[in-house]
Structure formats: structure tokens, C-alpha cells
Amino acid sequence: NPSATLQLPGTMVSFYKYAALALTVTAVAAVDGVEIYHKDKLAVNACTAILKKTALFFGSKDKVGYCNTKLQQALGSMAHCLRQLPSDIGVNAFIESCEKYNLTLEDFDAAYDNATQYLVTNTSAYPGFNLTEKFYLPVKIGQKKLNGAFDSTVGRWYNYNYANYYGWVLIAYWAVLILFAGFLNMVSAMFPRYVQSLNGKVSNMIKKYVTMPALVRQKRVQHGKLFRFIEFVIPSRIESIQLFVWFILALAFNVANFHHDSPNVIWKLEAAEIGRKVADRSGVMVLYVIPQLVLFAGRNNFMQWISGWTYSRFNVIHHWMARIAFILMVVHAVGMTYNGKNIGAGKYEARNAKPYVQWGYVATICAGLMCFHAMSFIRKNNYELFVLAHNVLGAIFVAGTWIHVANDNFQQMMIATTAVWAFDKVARLARMAVFGVRTADVQLIAGETLRVKVPRPSYWKPHPTNYAFIYFFRASCFWQSHPFTIVDSAVEQNVISFYIKVKGGMSNSLYQFLAKQPDQRAQIKCSVEGPYGPRLSLQHYDTVAYLSGGNGIPGMFASATHLAKKGTHQKLKLYWVIRHWKSIEWFYEELRSLQNLSVQPIIYVTQFNTPLDESFIEKFKGNNESLETTSLEKDSEKDSEHEKEVNSENAARVMSALPFIEFRAGRPDVAAIVKLEIAESAGSTAFVACGHDTFVDHSRKVVVDSLENGKRVDFFDTM
């Protein structure tokens, strides 16, 4: 979304700036600790491996080994081996490795010349030869055998290089996309009129077919279904393209550059070689994915601040990356099993008996459980259980992976992962500390919505469409937090409001509590974590049309009033679709505040003739004579025509109390609304939608189908 920027309260900017810097330094340090192998040192390793299999020159406790000038058979054999390789590639590396033993190039060359006179080309045919006993003559390795040793050693360790390089590319891929999105944000902020002039055939085709639509048909906010009960998140088309390219890269990187090296100094069987190479590649690459998984899932993902992407987009990427990561873990486990089974008798069993391998199994199982229980139908029905289980399993997964890779010096990635996770948790606590503990006025209104009013610090100011997580300090729900749109009160200074639709979990617990209180109202201690979410740059559009449904109105209202109070001379239309009249009650104060603002509110009541709640009529008797009830009251014995007359009269009273609002009966024709707004707009038009999933997805589809060449039209959803 190139028109979205993120704003933070001033008191939080410094904290996040330095914390993000520290986090970045930690991640860079982790990557810097990765070892990259080079052929010169691998040449020494190859000669060391092949000589060890050819003859025994010194005992296992000899620390000097091939660097010992007094052990000419060993030094001479190494010198001759390295000189046989092309371009003397390993000589300098060997001299450097022997630096602490004062070995010089002159010593090396002298040993080579001396060994040339006594070389044994076939040790097994030498009288009395025994591989377990020391041999006192230099040996010469056959060229084919030596080349095989060099190729197999390079092949083995270069595979780690490939894994590291490919892992860096997978990180860089998202970094490039995010930086590009940040660049677009900067251009949009600096040159808004130029960006809005991009409204021709090409730019509209890109928006219509790539950046704006759902993947297929119109489902984006709505979840897809498999076998009628398994729900899953459907990425948008642009998200799907981004993920698809990443999937192709991950797949290509895990099948490229594999081949069998023969003769092989490391593995006797090709199956053992390929199994280990596949396992090493997939295992190392997944380590690079893990820190990104944790970062993208965090509430305080600083990549959001750069890109302007929504949390929901990062969450979608997190889900699909996690599935690929789990597949790579399984491939790693299968490859190691294949390797162990083909090395030799007992190798597989001995390896599995080691703690680091067992912890690897634990980490893989945790990853599988997290992928399963993170599916939409489980999150939707048991959200709090999901959050708790995800954190516990995640901690075990990180610990298990850390133990599993520590012996191979790959713990740097786990350090980066832990730093990212800790940063998010500390940042969340810091946000709550900045807001402090407050007393919220919580009221159940119309039996369907909880209105929460919380006094805020004067320095803590949210922007329109921001959301926050609220914690109620009650025994039944103190551990729970859910995101709700923040509305800065239109009638009270330094007070924010949340409107919570009664469903299950925390909202149901509060509903049960408030239903027993006088006036269904109570004072509850709470704290707020936030604000989160991007700030939409809507001030540059000539027309802004807000399409809201049900409890999606708060953010739309906040944004519309914010623009109106800035005096931007924009055409602002606020559409709100509600099922019945009682929804007016819980948002009545805010609706009244629109009277003197340049916002045109239009409310659709789909069940226009439903009865009004009498308590709503009574509540405003003193303030609005037009709302006073008459002798016409509901009577079960009266016919339906009379009941409709009563309902119609009560509806008229509400409408007369809000004369500046246009009320319409029935469901809106969203397509007609969108086309009308585009046609009447003097220039650019922005549509902002929030509400029921189906409503938002339908609105997106209608806007995509209504793009008109020559006019800038954009769509934003705040879900």
C-alpha cells in the first residue's frame, strides 16, 4: 500500500529507533558469524582426509601433525599432495595453518624435495604395511584418487556455502520488497500530486489485475474453506505473487547444485552423500527463515514502519513461510535418516542416541504442531488457547533448534531469533508502561456492544484507523488481549473509546458481568498496548468515501472527522450499513458530533421496520423532544400493520433527532455507490472499507471493476 505510512507517539519514537537499531546490529552480527568455505583451505582438508586413509604418520595426540619439520614423512606427504593439486591452491593455506609452529615455505619446499626421493605409491603393497601402525616413508596419492578427494571435499563444504548464499537471498528478497514499498511511501509523501496523476491505462491495469484484487473472484478478508470445516487465509493477488516467487526461489535453491563426486573420500555410497547434502542444504536454509518468521509475526515488526504494509499482510506471509519452513525441516530429517542408514551399521542408531539429534526431533514436532493449531478454524474458535500454545511451543522450538545446531556453530540464527522475539515482548511492555494503568468506563449498550471509555495520557494520541490491544484486569480475562479500533472521543478531552461487539471469550465474560450491574455499567482497571496500524494518507484525495458495516464504523468515523477538522476541502462521504436501529444507540454521541462537520453521513438500515429499544427512546427524552414516546406502544394483540406503524413512527423520531444524516432503508447497492462517487469526483477518489468480511471483499471487487482511465481510484481496507 504505497499510500500508507506509520506514525508513533512522540515518546515512543526514540525507544523504537534505538531498539530497532540494536536488533538490526544483532541480526547482522549473526550473519557475520557464518563460516564461508574456500578452496585453498578445503584443499588442505582434502589432503588431510586422503592421507589419513592412506597411512598413519603420527598418533592422535600429536598436536603438531603435518606441520612438524622433524616428521618428514608426514610433512613431505602433505607437500607432495598439495603440489599435485592445480595451481598449488592449498600451499599458502597450509603454511598459514602451521604459522604457530614456525613452518616456513622454505621448510615446505625442502620437505617436498626430500619426499620426492622416497615416495611410496602403493602403501598396501609395501612389505609389512599396517594402517593402524605408524609409517615412516612419504606417500604419493594417485591423481584420480586425489582429484576425487578434492572434489568430494569441496562438494561437501561448498554445499554449506550454497545454503548460506541461498539463505541470504531469501532474506534479501523480502528486504528488497519492503525497501521498495518504503521508497513508494516516500515518493507518495513527497510528490502526492504526481502519484495521483498516474491514472492511465497502464497504471489502472496494474491495479486492476495485480495490486488491488483478491487472488480469485472476490475472497480476500473472507477465509477459504476446505472440506467445509477447514478454514484458511487467502492471500491477495499481489501477496500471492510475492509468495509464489519466494516459493520458487526456495524450491530452486533446494534442488540446485547437487551431484555425486567419485571417487569420494567422505562417503562410500552415493545415497549417503546425496542424503547428507540435501539435509545440510535444507537444514541451513531453514535457519535463515526462522528469524523472519518471528519478526513478521510480531506486533512490533519494524518492517511495518518501513513498508507501510499492514499487520495482516505480514501475518499472511508468516503463515505461508512457516509451512514451507516445516517442509524444509522434514526434508532435513529425511535426508539425515537416509544418510545415516547408508553410512554403515549402527550409525543411524548411534546418531539418534545423541541429545542434539533428539532435540532436533522435539523442535520439528513443535513446528508441526504450530502449523496445525495455527489453522484458521482453530484460531477462530479457541484464540486464547492458540496464543498460549503458540508461545509455549515456539519457546520449545527455539530452544530445541538452538541445542540441535550449537555443535555446528549455527546458533547465530537462534541468537537473532531470540533477539527479535525479546524485542517484541519488551516493546509491548513498554507500550503498556507508557499508557499506564487506567480506570475504564465500560457499558453494555443495546445488548450487543460494549462501549469502553478510557482516559489517556495527553502525550498518547492515536491516529485515525489505529488499533490497540486492551487488557482488563479482571480474574476472568486479565491474560487476554484483543485488537480494537481506537476512537479519540468527540465529546471528552483525552479520552479514547473502543466499541467491542459481544461474541465469545473476553467480550462474553464482560457481557455476563455487566448484565448484572446497575445500568449495565462498571468501572474496570485496564491498560492499553498500542497504538498500532498504519496511518492512511487520505488527505491528498479529492473524494474519500468510507464504506463501513456494523462495528466497522469507529475507524471510519475517526478518519473522516480527522480530515474534516483539518479543513482539507475534500468531499467526505461516510456510509454505514447496520442491521437494525439499536446500533444507533451505542454510537449516538459520535454521530451527533458530525452535525457541524463537512462529512456527509449516509446510514443504511437493512431491517428498517424492526422495533426500537424503548430504553433508547427513554434515554434521550430530556435532550430531544422529538424522541419522546407517545401513547402508541407495542401490544401483542395489535395487528402487524399497527406494529409497523409504531415502528415507523419511532424510526421517524430517531431520524428527526439526526436531521443531518441521510437514512436509507434496505441494503446498499455498493456498485452504484462506487460508480456514483467516481463519476461525481472532481479528481482522485479513495474508498476505505471496514466491516463484515463479505462486505469488505465485495467492496474491493466493485472498486476493482469500476476503475476508470483518467481518474485516480484507490481502495483501502482496514481489516
XYZ file of C-alpha atoms in Angstrom:
719
model
C 0.000 0.000 0.000
C 2.083 2.940 -1.249
C -0.237 5.465 0.395
C 0.142 4.216 3.943
C 2.626 5.496 6.479
C 3.008 4.582 10.118
C 3.049 7.151 12.900
C 4.097 6.555 16.513
C 3.529 8.624 19.642
C 6.454 11.006 20.149
C 7.502 9.415 23.442
C 7.928 6.055 21.745
C 9.970 7.111 18.726
C 13.374 7.166 20.439
C 12.797 3.834 22.132
C 11.859 2.104 18.890
C 14.630 3.818 16.933
C 17.376 2.579 19.206
C 15.755 -0.791 19.877
C 15.330 -1.427 16.157
C 18.960 -0.384 15.602
C 20.120 -2.810 18.283
C 18.011 -5.545 16.750
C 19.454 -4.899 13.301
C 23.020 -4.974 14.661
C 22.276 -8.293 16.362
C 20.950 -9.788 13.140
C 23.938 -8.536 11.118
C 26.338 -9.916 13.730
C 24.596 -13.266 13.486
C 25.087 -13.390 9.721
C 28.693 -12.188 10.112
C 29.442 -15.226 12.279
C 28.609 -17.659 9.466
C 31.623 -19.514 8.077
C 32.154 -19.490 4.319
C 34.481 -22.177 2.989
C 37.218 -21.529 0.400
C 39.030 -23.954 -1.876
C 42.508 -23.229 -0.524
C 41.621 -24.432 2.975
C 39.465 -27.239 1.590
C 42.486 -28.444 -0.386
C 44.322 -28.898 2.923
C 41.279 -30.721 4.326
C 41.165 -32.980 1.269
C 44.820 -33.918 1.572
C 44.440 -34.451 5.306
C 41.471 -36.782 4.740
C 43.036 -38.829 1.946
C 46.417 -39.144 3.723
C 44.657 -40.317 6.884
C 43.032 -43.098 4.874
C 46.378 -43.982 3.236
C 48.879 -44.212 6.113
C 49.376 -43.427 9.821
C 52.167 -40.892 10.312
C 51.577 -39.769 13.910
C 49.393 -40.523 16.893
C 46.037 -38.942 17.637
C 47.543 -36.892 20.485
C 50.178 -35.278 18.274
C 49.088 -31.611 18.022
C 51.741 -30.559 15.522
C 50.973 -33.283 12.989
C 51.759 -32.420 9.379
C 53.383 -29.130 10.441
C 56.258 -30.946 12.150
C 59.543 -30.423 10.258
C 61.049 -33.291 12.244
C 58.406 -35.655 10.884
C 59.490 -35.512 7.251
C 57.341 -38.450 6.110
C 54.195 -36.583 7.210
C 55.223 -33.091 6.043
C 56.619 -34.468 2.790
C 53.441 -36.422 2.056
C 51.339 -33.305 2.658
C 53.661 -31.183 0.500
C 53.513 -33.661 -2.363
C 49.717 -33.952 -2.080
C 49.190 -30.189 -2.170
C 51.640 -29.739 -5.076
C 49.672 -32.296 -7.101
C 46.569 -30.121 -6.905
C 46.046 -27.495 -9.624
C 47.693 -24.083 -9.107
C 49.192 -25.016 -5.711
C 45.853 -23.817 -4.360
C 46.324 -25.094 -0.825
C 50.021 -24.391 -0.156
C 49.624 -20.908 1.317
C 46.635 -22.007 3.392
C 48.670 -24.878 4.824
C 51.619 -22.628 5.655
C 49.236 -20.209 7.355
C 47.659 -23.004 9.412
C 51.148 -24.004 10.617
C 52.214 -20.472 11.469
C 52.232 -21.079 15.220
C 54.686 -23.935 14.670
C 57.058 -21.631 12.734
C 56.757 -23.599 9.499
C 58.055 -21.606 6.517
C 57.655 -22.001 2.778
C 61.337 -22.962 2.588
C 60.707 -25.801 5.056
C 57.719 -26.889 2.990
C 59.688 -26.916 -0.282
C 62.615 -28.755 1.326
C 60.252 -31.450 2.620
C 58.727 -31.739 -0.845
C 62.160 -32.214 -2.490
C 63.206 -34.723 0.145
C 59.961 -36.723 -0.123
C 60.240 -36.968 -3.909
C 63.165 -39.359 -3.495
C 61.325 -41.811 -1.224
C 57.658 -41.720 -2.295
C 55.620 -44.878 -1.854
C 52.889 -45.055 -4.447
C 51.075 -48.147 -3.146
C 51.205 -48.497 0.628
C 49.072 -51.641 0.732
C 51.706 -53.480 -1.334
C 54.564 -52.300 0.870
C 56.040 -55.160 2.939
C 54.655 -55.221 6.486
C 52.282 -52.291 5.950
C 49.502 -51.909 8.517
C 47.155 -48.893 8.539
C 46.986 -48.950 12.328
C 50.759 -48.731 12.744
C 52.997 -45.731 12.037
C 54.505 -45.498 8.561
C 57.925 -43.902 8.151
C 58.015 -43.105 4.438
C 56.260 -40.360 2.450
C 53.417 -41.451 0.207
C 52.152 -40.391 -3.169
C 48.401 -40.306 -3.850
C 47.176 -41.374 -7.266
C 45.971 -38.412 -9.301
C 42.472 -39.799 -9.866
C 42.104 -40.616 -6.194
C 43.449 -37.211 -5.183
C 41.131 -35.387 -7.577
C 38.210 -37.357 -6.173
C 39.230 -36.417 -2.627
C 39.459 -32.748 -3.573
C 36.153 -32.729 -5.487
C 34.265 -34.593 -2.762
C 35.640 -32.314 -0.033
C 34.807 -29.171 -1.991
C 31.402 -30.594 -2.870
C 30.647 -31.361 0.759
C 31.600 -27.975 2.205
C 30.591 -25.808 -0.726
C 27.126 -27.186 -0.154
C 27.144 -25.194 3.096
C 28.231 -22.138 1.124
C 25.314 -22.583 -1.254
C 22.943 -22.975 1.692
C 24.219 -19.755 3.254
C 24.115 -17.822 -0.010
C 20.608 -19.031 -0.785
C 19.513 -18.241 2.762
C 20.796 -14.683 2.325
C 18.844 -14.384 -0.914
C 15.644 -15.489 0.819
C 16.201 -12.759 3.414
C 17.200 -10.185 0.795
C 14.073 -10.948 -1.250
C 11.729 -9.620 1.423
C 14.153 -6.830 2.312
C 14.115 -5.577 -1.292
C 10.306 -5.689 -1.472
C 9.982 -3.867 1.841
C 12.528 -1.210 0.924
C 10.793 -0.727 -2.423
C 7.465 -0.282 -0.631
C 9.155 2.217 1.666
C 10.518 4.067 -1.356
C 6.994 4.258 -2.810
C 5.759 5.628 0.519
C 8.426 8.306 0.413
C 7.609 9.248 -3.179
C 3.888 9.336 -2.353
C 4.534 11.618 0.622
C 6.882 13.941 -1.262
C 5.038 14.057 -4.592
C 1.370 13.215 -3.893
C 0.009 15.014 -6.951
C 2.423 13.223 -9.258
C 1.427 9.838 -7.824
C -2.253 10.665 -8.269
C -1.598 11.641 -11.874
C -0.703 8.007 -12.580
C -4.225 7.129 -13.633
C -3.845 5.981 -17.212
C -4.429 2.650 -18.877
C -1.162 1.052 -17.752
C -1.382 2.047 -14.085
C -5.048 1.037 -13.908
C -4.285 -2.333 -15.496
C -1.601 -2.945 -12.856
C -4.023 -2.046 -10.086
C -6.889 -3.986 -11.622
C -5.013 -7.202 -12.276
C -2.108 -7.174 -9.816
C -2.044 -4.911 -6.780
C -5.675 -4.369 -5.830
C -7.804 -7.514 -6.426
C -8.292 -10.662 -4.430
C -6.492 -13.771 -5.653
C -9.555 -15.162 -7.428
C -13.145 -13.973 -7.513
C -13.565 -11.648 -4.525
C -12.470 -13.508 -1.367
C -9.666 -11.754 0.474
C -10.758 -10.911 4.014
C -13.066 -13.917 3.957
C -11.437 -17.255 4.671
C -11.336 -20.089 2.201
C -12.768 -23.455 3.160
C -11.569 -26.975 2.545
C -13.913 -29.900 3.211
C -16.424 -27.360 4.617
C -14.787 -27.077 8.041
C -11.086 -26.351 7.459
C -10.671 -22.586 7.020
C -7.583 -20.874 5.672
C -6.463 -17.345 4.861
C -6.422 -16.457 1.171
C -3.626 -14.050 0.199
C -4.467 -11.173 -2.121
C -3.190 -11.358 -5.687
C -0.121 -9.214 -5.048
C 0.633 -11.184 -1.870
C 0.210 -14.436 -3.791
C 2.651 -13.259 -6.460
C 5.181 -12.249 -3.815
C 4.820 -15.554 -2.006
C 4.908 -17.570 -5.233
C 8.235 -16.027 -6.277
C 9.618 -16.763 -2.800
C 8.365 -20.374 -3.020
C 10.017 -20.830 -6.417
C 13.293 -19.474 -5.059
C 13.122 -21.767 -2.030
C 12.351 -24.770 -4.243
C 15.073 -23.962 -6.775
C 17.646 -23.430 -4.051
C 16.874 -26.842 -2.576
C 17.283 -28.801 -5.808
C 20.175 -26.955 -7.481
C 23.906 -27.859 -7.461
C 23.576 -31.450 -6.269
C 25.814 -34.065 -7.909
C 27.749 -37.194 -6.981
C 31.516 -36.878 -6.553
C 33.507 -40.037 -7.294
C 35.803 -41.387 -6.023
C 34.604 -39.986 -2.712
C 36.872 -39.612 0.296
C 33.957 -38.894 2.680
C 31.110 -41.273 1.770
C 31.338 -44.736 0.286
C 27.779 -44.783 -1.062
C 26.148 -42.185 -3.275
C 22.949 -42.479 -1.224
C 24.786 -41.401 1.926
C 26.366 -38.457 0.087
C 23.180 -37.108 -1.512
C 21.152 -37.665 1.661
C 23.576 -35.581 3.710
C 23.877 -32.827 1.102
C 20.102 -32.484 0.839
C 19.805 -32.488 4.637
C 22.538 -29.863 5.087
C 21.090 -27.574 2.413
C 17.531 -27.639 3.724
C 18.638 -27.515 7.360
C 20.873 -24.459 6.976
C 18.398 -22.605 4.775
C 15.541 -23.026 7.238
C 17.692 -21.396 9.920
C 17.611 -18.185 7.884
C 13.829 -18.349 7.631
C 13.206 -18.713 11.379
C 14.188 -15.148 12.468
C 11.984 -13.754 9.702
C 9.076 -15.911 10.874
C 9.292 -14.461 14.366
C 9.782 -10.906 13.090
C 6.824 -10.998 10.695
C 4.510 -12.417 13.366
C 5.382 -9.765 15.958
C 3.188 -6.802 16.780
C 6.259 -4.548 16.824
C 7.640 -5.572 13.461
C 9.748 -2.591 12.423
C 9.377 -3.727 8.804
C 5.811 -2.398 9.025
C 7.181 1.057 9.804
C 9.367 0.949 6.694
C 6.967 -0.628 4.213
C 3.592 0.649 5.384
C 2.276 -2.896 4.906
C -0.461 -3.925 7.288
C -0.021 -6.426 10.075
C -2.436 -8.734 8.277
C -0.142 -8.859 5.230
C 2.876 -9.780 7.337
C 0.730 -12.348 9.131
C -0.283 -13.971 5.829
C 3.376 -14.116 4.770
C 4.256 -15.572 8.180
C 1.708 -18.377 7.802
C 2.853 -19.496 4.368
C 6.560 -19.143 5.148
C 6.042 -21.255 8.265
C 4.536 -24.064 6.186
C 7.497 -24.042 3.811
C 9.890 -23.922 6.773
C 8.248 -27.001 8.270
C 8.559 -28.836 4.950
C 12.279 -27.958 4.872
C 12.656 -29.340 8.412
C 11.033 -32.604 7.339
C 13.306 -32.758 4.280
C 16.290 -32.203 6.581
C 15.185 -35.031 8.877
C 14.537 -37.413 5.967
C 17.893 -36.566 4.384
C 19.771 -37.232 7.631
C 17.904 -40.517 8.049
C 18.797 -41.541 4.502
C 22.404 -40.560 5.173
C 22.629 -42.452 8.468
C 21.090 -45.615 7.074
C 23.634 -45.727 4.233
C 26.828 -44.878 6.117
C 27.192 -48.125 7.952
C 25.757 -50.426 10.564
C 24.809 -48.676 13.787
C 25.436 -45.105 12.565
C 21.756 -44.187 12.430
C 21.067 -45.599 15.887
C 24.172 -44.014 17.416
C 23.293 -40.628 15.962
C 19.719 -40.796 17.278
C 21.003 -41.508 20.765
C 22.724 -38.117 20.923
C 20.876 -35.270 22.720
C 21.330 -32.740 19.912
C 19.520 -35.059 17.489
C 16.742 -35.770 19.966
C 16.224 -32.055 20.496
C 16.053 -31.691 16.721
C 13.145 -34.125 16.709
C 11.472 -32.131 19.505
C 11.846 -28.893 17.525
C 10.411 -30.484 14.370
C 7.411 -31.881 16.249
C 6.765 -28.457 17.809
C 6.945 -26.843 14.376
C 4.415 -29.334 13.027
C 2.057 -28.736 15.940
C 2.311 -24.973 15.478
C 1.483 -25.262 11.774
C -1.562 -27.390 12.578
C -3.026 -25.491 15.501
C -2.433 -22.135 13.749
C -5.046 -23.028 11.141
C -7.877 -20.505 10.943
C -10.652 -22.710 12.274
C -8.684 -23.362 15.478
C -7.582 -19.745 15.953
C -11.109 -18.524 15.364
C -12.759 -20.828 17.904
C -10.019 -21.012 20.549
C -7.950 -17.859 20.130
C -6.605 -17.583 23.680
C -5.631 -21.248 23.729
C -3.946 -20.752 20.362
C -1.902 -17.766 21.629
C -0.779 -19.607 24.763
C 0.086 -22.820 22.913
C 1.856 -20.935 20.116
C 4.108 -19.111 22.570
C 4.921 -22.233 24.589
C 5.582 -24.362 21.504
C 7.574 -21.515 19.956
C 9.835 -21.248 23.004
C 10.448 -25.016 22.994
C 11.074 -24.917 19.251
C 13.706 -22.168 19.533
C 15.409 -23.902 22.473
C 15.379 -27.283 20.709
C 16.745 -25.824 17.478
C 19.432 -23.927 19.383
C 20.650 -27.121 21.063
C 20.433 -29.012 17.778
C 22.674 -26.596 15.841
C 25.055 -25.412 18.586
C 27.718 -28.039 17.845
C 27.885 -26.898 14.212
C 28.197 -23.193 15.114
C 24.852 -22.220 13.629
C 23.477 -20.839 16.882
C 23.854 -17.302 15.485
C 20.459 -17.628 13.819
C 18.893 -18.615 17.113
C 20.521 -15.611 18.771
C 18.925 -13.389 16.123
C 15.572 -15.163 16.604
C 15.685 -14.679 20.354
C 16.628 -11.024 19.933
C 13.660 -10.437 17.619
C 11.265 -12.206 19.979
C 12.588 -10.394 23.053
C 12.364 -7.059 21.252
C 8.689 -7.598 20.525
C 7.870 -8.604 24.095
C 9.836 -5.719 25.624
C 8.260 -3.261 23.183
C 4.789 -4.481 24.144
C 5.531 -3.997 27.842
C 6.991 -0.566 27.081
C 3.835 0.463 25.247
C 1.708 -0.608 28.209
C 4.015 1.220 30.625
C 3.775 4.406 28.574
C -0.011 4.244 28.677
C -0.161 3.207 32.335
C -2.967 1.605 34.339
C -6.276 3.429 33.910
C -9.873 3.071 35.019
C -12.171 2.324 32.100
C -15.861 3.119 31.995
C -17.375 0.005 30.410
C -21.036 -0.129 29.443
C -23.163 -2.706 27.678
C -25.339 -0.922 25.130
C -28.291 -2.328 23.210
C -27.344 -5.801 24.368
C -24.825 -6.160 21.531
C -21.898 -3.769 22.016
C -19.509 -2.884 24.818
C -18.529 0.783 24.855
C -15.218 1.254 26.633
C -14.062 4.750 27.548
C -10.508 5.076 28.837
C -8.754 8.302 29.899
C -5.484 8.549 28.019
C -2.260 10.429 28.726
C -2.159 13.747 26.903
C 1.024 12.688 25.091
C -0.558 9.404 23.928
C -2.521 10.363 20.832
C -3.723 7.815 18.283
C -4.252 8.464 14.609
C -7.403 7.524 12.716
C -7.730 3.799 11.879
C -5.146 2.920 14.562
C -5.943 -0.021 16.806
C -4.750 -1.153 20.215
C -4.860 -4.183 22.476
C -6.761 -3.636 25.703
C -6.171 -5.641 28.890
C -8.937 -5.727 31.519
C -7.601 -6.538 34.976
C -10.314 -8.977 35.958
C -9.799 -12.536 37.151
C -11.744 -13.956 34.220
C -9.785 -12.275 31.426
C -6.660 -10.429 32.636
C -4.429 -12.592 30.436
C -6.439 -11.889 27.291
C -5.925 -9.073 24.804
C -7.655 -8.366 21.528
C -7.181 -5.604 18.956
C -9.872 -2.940 18.651
C -10.052 0.284 16.657
C -9.313 3.398 18.711
C -11.629 6.393 18.558
C -10.464 9.617 20.137
C -13.558 10.894 21.916
C -15.518 13.589 20.105
C -17.011 14.967 23.346
C -14.384 14.377 26.048
C -10.784 15.558 26.110
C -8.007 12.970 26.426
C -10.430 10.050 26.345
C -10.360 7.181 23.880
C -13.198 4.815 23.121
C -13.421 1.215 21.967
C -16.564 -0.429 20.640
C -16.495 -4.175 21.194
C -19.089 -6.432 19.621
C -20.205 -9.121 22.061
C -19.031 -12.507 20.829
C -17.146 -15.132 22.828
C -14.114 -15.120 25.126
C -13.290 -11.799 26.772
C -16.300 -9.904 25.361
C -18.702 -12.586 26.556
C -17.115 -12.561 30.024
C -17.603 -8.788 30.249
C -21.141 -9.134 28.907
C -22.045 -11.602 31.657
C -20.539 -9.286 34.276
C -22.128 -6.052 33.029
C -25.560 -7.599 32.554
C -25.801 -7.872 36.352
C -24.605 -4.323 37.089
C -26.780 -1.208 37.590
C -27.318 0.448 34.205
C -25.205 -2.423 32.822
C -22.152 -0.275 33.549
C -18.967 -0.663 35.621
C -15.546 0.860 36.280
C -12.752 -1.598 35.431
C -8.982 -1.215 35.715
C -7.220 -1.720 32.413
C -4.171 -0.927 30.320
C -3.775 -0.353 26.615
C -0.991 -1.613 24.349
C -0.628 0.470 21.249
C -1.333 2.282 19.108
C -0.676 0.021 16.147
C -1.510 0.187 12.481
C -0.683 2.400 9.514
C -1.891 5.924 9.032
C -3.631 6.199 5.695
C -2.553 9.245 3.672
C -6.040 10.202 2.547
C -5.617 13.972 2.710
C -4.459 14.169 -0.918
C -7.617 12.682 -2.446
C -10.381 14.943 -3.736
C -13.065 12.492 -2.598
C -12.908 9.987 0.241
C -15.790 7.549 0.572
C -15.928 5.386 3.692
C -17.789 2.086 3.340
C -18.473 0.630 6.788
C -20.706 -2.058 8.145
C -21.751 -2.935 11.697
C -18.928 -2.430 14.186
C -16.604 -1.283 11.412
C -17.762 2.320 11.847
C -15.368 3.565 14.617
C -12.223 3.719 12.485
C -14.087 5.187 9.520
C -15.665 7.840 11.753
C -12.290 8.747 13.296
C -10.652 9.130 9.898
C -13.495 11.174 8.417
C -13.668 13.589 11.353
C -9.878 13.929 11.369
C -9.885 15.039 7.718
C -12.888 17.299 8.227
C -11.272 19.100 11.157
C -8.118 19.686 9.109
C -10.179 21.749 6.689
C -8.868 19.986 3.597
C -11.902 20.971 1.447
C -12.365 17.370 0.482
C -15.643 15.678 -0.288
C -16.117 13.233 2.580
C -18.868 10.595 2.455
C -19.466 8.234 5.364
C -21.616 5.197 4.528
C -22.690 2.930 7.383
C -24.698 -0.244 6.950
C -26.495 -1.535 10.072
C -28.970 -4.318 10.559
C -31.331 -2.613 12.984
C -31.903 0.721 14.665
C -30.431 -0.209 18.025
C -26.931 0.063 16.544
C -27.526 3.829 16.529
C -27.607 3.828 20.338
C -24.035 2.795 21.039
C -22.632 5.273 18.500
C -25.116 8.094 19.062
C -22.698 10.592 20.648
C -20.258 10.265 17.764
C -22.985 10.618 15.159
C -24.206 13.815 16.840
C -20.693 15.256 16.628
C -20.859 15.120 12.814
C -23.538 17.816 12.714
C -21.171 20.726 12.212
C -18.521 18.919 10.190
C -18.125 18.677 6.421
C -18.862 14.959 6.459
C -21.938 13.619 4.702
C -23.166 10.574 6.663
C -25.491 8.072 4.999
C -26.862 5.174 7.049
C -28.499 2.095 5.570
C -30.840 0.197 7.920
C -31.433 -3.209 6.368
C -34.250 -4.117 8.790
C -35.847 -0.699 8.659
C -39.151 -1.662 10.296
C -37.741 -3.536 13.277
C -38.816 -2.275 16.720
C -36.642 0.270 18.525
C -35.471 -0.452 22.011
C -37.738 1.553 24.320
C -34.813 2.212 26.659
C -33.149 4.046 23.789
C -36.190 6.307 23.385
C -36.357 6.936 27.128
C -32.640 7.667 27.356
C -32.840 10.766 25.171
C -36.199 12.154 26.324
C -34.588 15.025 28.197
C -32.307 16.008 25.342
C -34.529 15.569 22.329
C -38.228 16.237 22.452
C -38.565 14.595 19.088
C -37.545 11.308 20.667
C -40.332 11.306 23.257
C -42.556 8.320 23.054
C -46.313 8.651 22.544
C -49.173 6.515 23.667
C -48.505 4.250 20.764
C -46.888 1.226 22.387
C -46.321 -2.311 21.301
C -49.174 -4.598 22.111
C -49.040 -8.249 21.277
C -52.726 -8.211 20.477
C -52.455 -5.487 17.801
C -52.159 -6.491 14.213
C -48.903 -6.344 12.285
C -49.941 -3.233 10.352
C -50.299 -1.253 13.542
C -46.935 -2.576 14.776
C -45.295 -1.398 11.560
C -46.889 1.996 12.081
C -45.432 2.200 15.589
C -42.001 1.135 14.370
C -42.124 3.625 11.526
C -43.057 6.423 13.913
C -40.246 5.572 16.302
C -37.789 5.443 13.403
C -39.005 8.870 12.341
C -38.253 10.185 15.819
C -34.669 8.948 15.590
C -34.214 10.429 12.124
C -35.626 13.780 13.259
C -33.067 13.822 16.080
C -30.314 13.388 13.490
C -31.567 15.518 10.594
C -28.125 15.963 9.051
C -27.866 12.198 8.447
C -29.475 10.597 5.410
C -31.176 7.335 6.362
C -31.973 4.749 3.713
C -33.961 1.545 4.048
C -32.609 -1.804 2.866
C -29.225 -2.976 1.676
C -26.942 -0.656 -0.272
C -26.090 -1.146 -3.904
C -22.341 -0.881 -3.425
C -21.649 -0.945 -7.158
C -23.978 2.011 -7.731
C -22.406 3.926 -4.821
C -18.879 3.387 -6.121
C -19.718 4.381 -9.688
C -21.586 7.477 -8.497
C -18.715 8.637 -6.280
C -16.181 8.170 -9.085
C -18.407 9.991 -11.560
C -19.065 12.927 -9.219
C -15.474 13.258 -8.047
C -13.572 16.228 -9.412
C -10.332 14.278 -9.306
C -8.918 11.387 -7.284
C -11.118 9.101 -5.190
C -10.274 6.844 -2.263
C -12.589 4.140 -0.959
C -11.945 2.912 2.576
C -13.803 -0.193 3.772
C -14.265 -1.847 7.143
C -16.949 -4.215 8.326
C -18.094 -7.757 7.765
C -15.662 -9.851 5.719
C -18.124 -10.362 2.873
C -18.951 -6.653 2.740
C -15.293 -5.607 2.534
C -14.447 -8.194 -0.119
C -17.462 -7.204 -2.194
C -16.487 -3.529 -1.904
C -12.978 -4.329 -3.126
C -14.333 -6.271 -6.096
C -16.706 -3.447 -7.052
C -13.930 -0.827 -6.898
C -11.596 -3.008 -8.976
C -14.305 -3.445 -11.604
C -15.038 0.296 -11.641
C -11.559 1.670 -12.327
C -11.829 4.443 -14.872
C -8.948 5.580 -17.052
C -8.118 9.221 -16.410
C -9.170 9.157 -12.769
C -7.126 8.015 -9.808
C -9.117 5.497 -7.757
C -7.643 3.595 -4.793
C -9.046 1.118 -2.316
C -8.021 0.595 1.313
C -9.303 -1.954 3.763
C -8.535 -1.577 7.465
C -9.230 -5.180 8.416
